[in-house]
Amino acid sequence: MSYTDQAILAERFDQVELLAIADRDGDQVVDAILITDAISRADAEIDSYLRARYTLPLAEPVDPLLGDLAADIARYKLQDDNPLDEVKARYEAAHQTLRRIANGQQHLKVEVQPSTL
């Protein structure tokens, strides 16, 4: 299960930015493989934190917060050679939130019970 998708990224960050960071061949079309890879990597990062407190996969619908975090992480992954300051700050903030979730200081709205790990 992915926490975000290409359509959400385009809505959230606009198509112009996505073209700038995900059109590596210059054909004015976002390279879906790059987007899919960035989303997969974002999902894996998120899951690495969540499994400390929750049984995965989470029941749907998942907390919208995870979609926001996934979008910020995927955006960073697409710019990881030279991210803009705002992109880097949002990536770091996402990880701070994930650490709070993993430590039990912040909770998700989920239908499953936290694991006992």
PDB file of C-alpha atoms in Angstrom:
ATOM      1  CA  MET A   1       0.000   0.000   0.000  1.00  0.00           C
ATOM      2  CA  SER A   2       1.329   3.422  -0.920  1.00  0.00           C
ATOM      3  CA  TYR A   3       0.601   6.438   1.217  1.00  0.00           C
ATOM      4  CA  THR A   4       0.616   8.797  -1.773  1.00  0.00           C
ATOM      5  CA  ASP A   5       0.599   8.678  -5.575  1.00  0.00           C
ATOM      6  CA  GLN A   6       1.631  10.730  -8.603  1.00  0.00           C
ATOM      7  CA  ALA A   7      -1.702  12.551  -8.836  1.00  0.00           C
ATOM      8  CA  ILE A   8      -1.429  13.697  -5.220  1.00  0.00           C
ATOM      9  CA  LEU A   9       2.146  14.835  -5.763  1.00  0.00           C
ATOM     10  CA  ALA A  10       1.080  16.818  -8.849  1.00  0.00           C
ATOM     11  CA  GLU A  11      -1.774  18.418  -6.918  1.00  0.00           C
ATOM     12  CA  ARG A  12       0.337  19.198  -3.911  1.00  0.00           C
ATOM     13  CA  PHE A  13       3.519  20.430  -5.601  1.00  0.00           C
ATOM     14  CA  ASP A  14       2.180  21.359  -9.075  1.00  0.00           C
ATOM     15  CA  GLN A  15       3.028  19.876 -12.434  1.00  0.00           C
ATOM     16  CA  VAL A  16       5.726  22.455 -13.210  1.00  0.00           C
ATOM     17  CA  GLU A  17       7.790  21.391 -10.204  1.00  0.00           C
ATOM     18  CA  LEU A  18       7.261  17.703 -10.955  1.00  0.00           C
ATOM     19  CA  LEU A  19       8.504  18.241 -14.495  1.00  0.00           C
ATOM     20  CA  ALA A  20      11.560  20.017 -13.138  1.00  0.00           C
ATOM     21  CA  ILE A  21      12.468  17.148 -10.811  1.00  0.00           C
ATOM     22  CA  ALA A  22      11.077  14.080 -12.574  1.00  0.00           C
ATOM     23  CA  ASP A  23      11.543  14.648 -16.307  1.00  0.00           C
ATOM     24  CA  ARG A  24      15.075  13.368 -16.692  1.00  0.00           C
ATOM     25  CA  ASP A  25      14.858  12.803 -20.458  1.00  0.00           C
ATOM     26  CA  GLY A  26      13.533  16.300 -21.229  1.00  0.00           C
ATOM     27  CA  ASP A  27      10.415  15.193 -23.119  1.00  0.00           C
ATOM     28  CA  GLN A  28       8.098  17.372 -20.971  1.00  0.00           C
ATOM     29  CA  VAL A  29       6.489  14.258 -19.449  1.00  0.00           C
ATOM     30  CA  VAL A  30       6.990  13.267 -15.836  1.00  0.00           C
ATOM     31  CA  ASP A  31       8.868   9.958 -15.741  1.00  0.00           C
ATOM     32  CA  ALA A  32       6.419   7.726 -13.889  1.00  0.00           C
ATOM     33  CA  ILE A  33       9.165   5.248 -13.008  1.00  0.00           C
ATOM     34  CA  LEU A  34      11.032   7.950 -11.089  1.00  0.00           C
ATOM     35  CA  ILE A  35       7.863   8.951  -9.249  1.00  0.00           C
ATOM     36  CA  THR A  36       7.016   5.327  -8.436  1.00  0.00           C
ATOM     37  CA  ASP A  37      10.532   4.723  -7.138  1.00  0.00           C
ATOM     38  CA  ALA A  38      10.477   7.859  -4.958  1.00  0.00           C
ATOM     39  CA  ILE A  39       7.080   6.892  -3.531  1.00  0.00           C
ATOM     40  CA  SER A  40       8.269   3.334  -2.829  1.00  0.00           C
ATOM     41  CA  ARG A  41      11.312   4.665  -1.023  1.00  0.00           C
ATOM     42  CA  ALA A  42       9.149   7.081   0.974  1.00  0.00           C
ATOM     43  CA  ASP A  43       6.751   4.285   1.933  1.00  0.00           C
ATOM     44  CA  ALA A  44       9.679   2.125   3.082  1.00  0.00           C
ATOM     45  CA  GLU A  45      11.037   4.935   5.260  1.00  0.00           C
ATOM     46  CA  ILE A  46       7.631   5.523   6.805  1.00  0.00           C
ATOM     47  CA  ASP A  47       7.075   1.828   7.438  1.00  0.00           C
ATOM     48  CA  SER A  48      10.470   1.531   9.118  1.00  0.00           C
ATOM     49  CA  TYR A  49       9.228   3.943  11.790  1.00  0.00           C
ATOM     50  CA  LEU A  50       5.656   2.678  12.011  1.00  0.00           C
ATOM     51  CA  ARG A  51       6.570  -0.960  12.602  1.00  0.00           C
ATOM     52  CA  ALA A  52       7.976   0.082  15.987  1.00  0.00           C
ATOM     53  CA  ARG A  53       4.408   0.785  17.187  1.00  0.00           C
ATOM     54  CA  TYR A  54       1.905  -0.562  14.680  1.00  0.00           C
ATOM     55  CA  THR A  55       1.159  -3.794  12.898  1.00  0.00           C
ATOM     56  CA  LEU A  56       1.619  -3.323   9.165  1.00  0.00           C
ATOM     57  CA  PRO A  57      -0.019  -2.970   6.771  1.00  0.00           C
ATOM     58  CA  LEU A  58      -2.328  -0.456   8.391  1.00  0.00           C
ATOM     59  CA  ALA A  59      -6.046  -0.839   7.881  1.00  0.00           C
ATOM     60  CA  GLU A  60      -7.515   1.580   5.373  1.00  0.00           C
ATOM     61  CA  PRO A  61      -8.310   4.385   5.406  1.00  0.00           C
ATOM     62  CA  VAL A  62      -4.933   5.430   6.765  1.00  0.00           C
ATOM     63  CA  ASP A  63      -4.364   8.640   8.650  1.00  0.00           C
ATOM     64  CA  PRO A  64      -4.033  11.497   6.090  1.00  0.00           C
ATOM     65  CA  LEU A  65      -0.905  12.595   7.943  1.00  0.00           C
ATOM     66  CA  LEU A  66       0.928   9.648   6.384  1.00  0.00           C
ATOM     67  CA  GLY A  67       0.030  10.902   2.904  1.00  0.00           C
ATOM     68  CA  ASP A  68       1.476  14.299   3.732  1.00  0.00           C
ATOM     69  CA  LEU A  69       4.654  12.753   5.109  1.00  0.00           C
ATOM     70  CA  ALA A  70       5.000  10.439   2.102  1.00  0.00           C
ATOM     71  CA  ALA A  71       4.608  13.343  -0.318  1.00  0.00           C
ATOM     72  CA  ASP A  72       7.297  15.385   1.437  1.00  0.00           C
ATOM     73  CA  ILE A  73       9.677  12.421   1.584  1.00  0.00           C
ATOM     74  CA  ALA A  74       9.081  11.455  -2.059  1.00  0.00           C
ATOM     75  CA  ARG A  75       9.631  15.062  -3.130  1.00  0.00           C
ATOM     76  CA  TYR A  76      12.956  15.059  -1.297  1.00  0.00           C
ATOM     77  CA  LYS A  77      13.923  11.737  -2.874  1.00  0.00           C
ATOM     78  CA  LEU A  78      13.340  13.243  -6.312  1.00  0.00           C
ATOM     79  CA  GLN A  79      15.665  16.158  -5.446  1.00  0.00           C
ATOM     80  CA  ASP A  80      18.194  14.327  -3.305  1.00  0.00           C
ATOM     81  CA  ASP A  81      21.199  15.513  -5.316  1.00  0.00           C
ATOM     82  CA  ASN A  82      20.563  19.162  -4.462  1.00  0.00           C
ATOM     83  CA  PRO A  83      17.290  19.703  -2.581  1.00  0.00           C
ATOM     84  CA  LEU A  84      15.894  23.171  -2.067  1.00  0.00           C
ATOM     85  CA  ASP A  85      16.013  24.415   1.527  1.00  0.00           C
ATOM     86  CA  GLU A  86      12.215  24.157   1.860  1.00  0.00           C
ATOM     87  CA  VAL A  87      12.220  20.588   0.536  1.00  0.00           C
ATOM     88  CA  LYS A  88      15.000  19.570   2.916  1.00  0.00           C
ATOM     89  CA  ALA A  89      13.257  21.240   5.868  1.00  0.00           C
ATOM     90  CA  ARG A  90       9.992  19.430   5.111  1.00  0.00           C
ATOM     91  CA  TYR A  91      11.864  16.126   4.778  1.00  0.00           C
ATOM     92  CA  GLU A  92      13.533  16.649   8.148  1.00  0.00           C
ATOM     93  CA  ALA A  93      10.204  17.672   9.720  1.00  0.00           C
ATOM     94  CA  ALA A  94       8.628  14.492   8.335  1.00  0.00           C
ATOM     95  CA  HIS A  95      11.314  12.430  10.033  1.00  0.00           C
ATOM     96  CA  GLN A  96      10.805  14.302  13.307  1.00  0.00           C
ATOM     97  CA  THR A  97       7.111  13.439  13.127  1.00  0.00           C
ATOM     98  CA  LEU A  98       7.906   9.807  12.335  1.00  0.00           C
ATOM     99  CA  ARG A  99      10.286   9.635  15.314  1.00  0.00           C
ATOM    100  CA  ARG A 100       7.519  10.982  17.583  1.00  0.00           C
ATOM    101  CA  ILE A 101       5.160   8.329  16.218  1.00  0.00           C
ATOM    102  CA  ALA A 102       7.736   5.558  16.715  1.00  0.00           C
ATOM    103  CA  ASN A 103       8.402   6.748  20.280  1.00  0.00           C
ATOM    104  CA  GLY A 104       4.697   6.900  21.133  1.00  0.00           C
ATOM    105  CA  GLN A 105       4.695  10.683  21.566  1.00  0.00           C
ATOM    106  CA  GLN A 106       2.297  11.121  18.643  1.00  0.00           C
ATOM    107  CA  HIS A 107      -0.442   8.741  17.586  1.00  0.00           C
ATOM    108  CA  LEU A 108      -2.055   7.937  14.267  1.00  0.00           C
ATOM    109  CA  LYS A 109      -5.757   7.603  13.671  1.00  0.00           C
ATOM    110  CA  VAL A 110      -5.821   3.908  12.830  1.00  0.00           C
ATOM    111  CA  GLU A 111      -8.255   1.065  13.284  1.00  0.00           C
ATOM    112  CA  VAL A 112      -5.597  -1.443  14.365  1.00  0.00           C
ATOM    113  CA  GLN A 113      -4.121  -1.642  17.838  1.00  0.00           C
ATOM    114  CA  PRO A 114      -0.485  -0.624  18.369  1.00  0.00           C
ATOM    115  CA  SER A 115       1.892  -3.554  18.503  1.00  0.00           C
ATOM    116  CA  THR A 116       3.621  -4.454  21.736  1.00  0.00           C
ATOM    117  CA  LEU A 117       7.120  -4.017  20.296  1.00  0.00           C
TER     118      LEU A 117
END
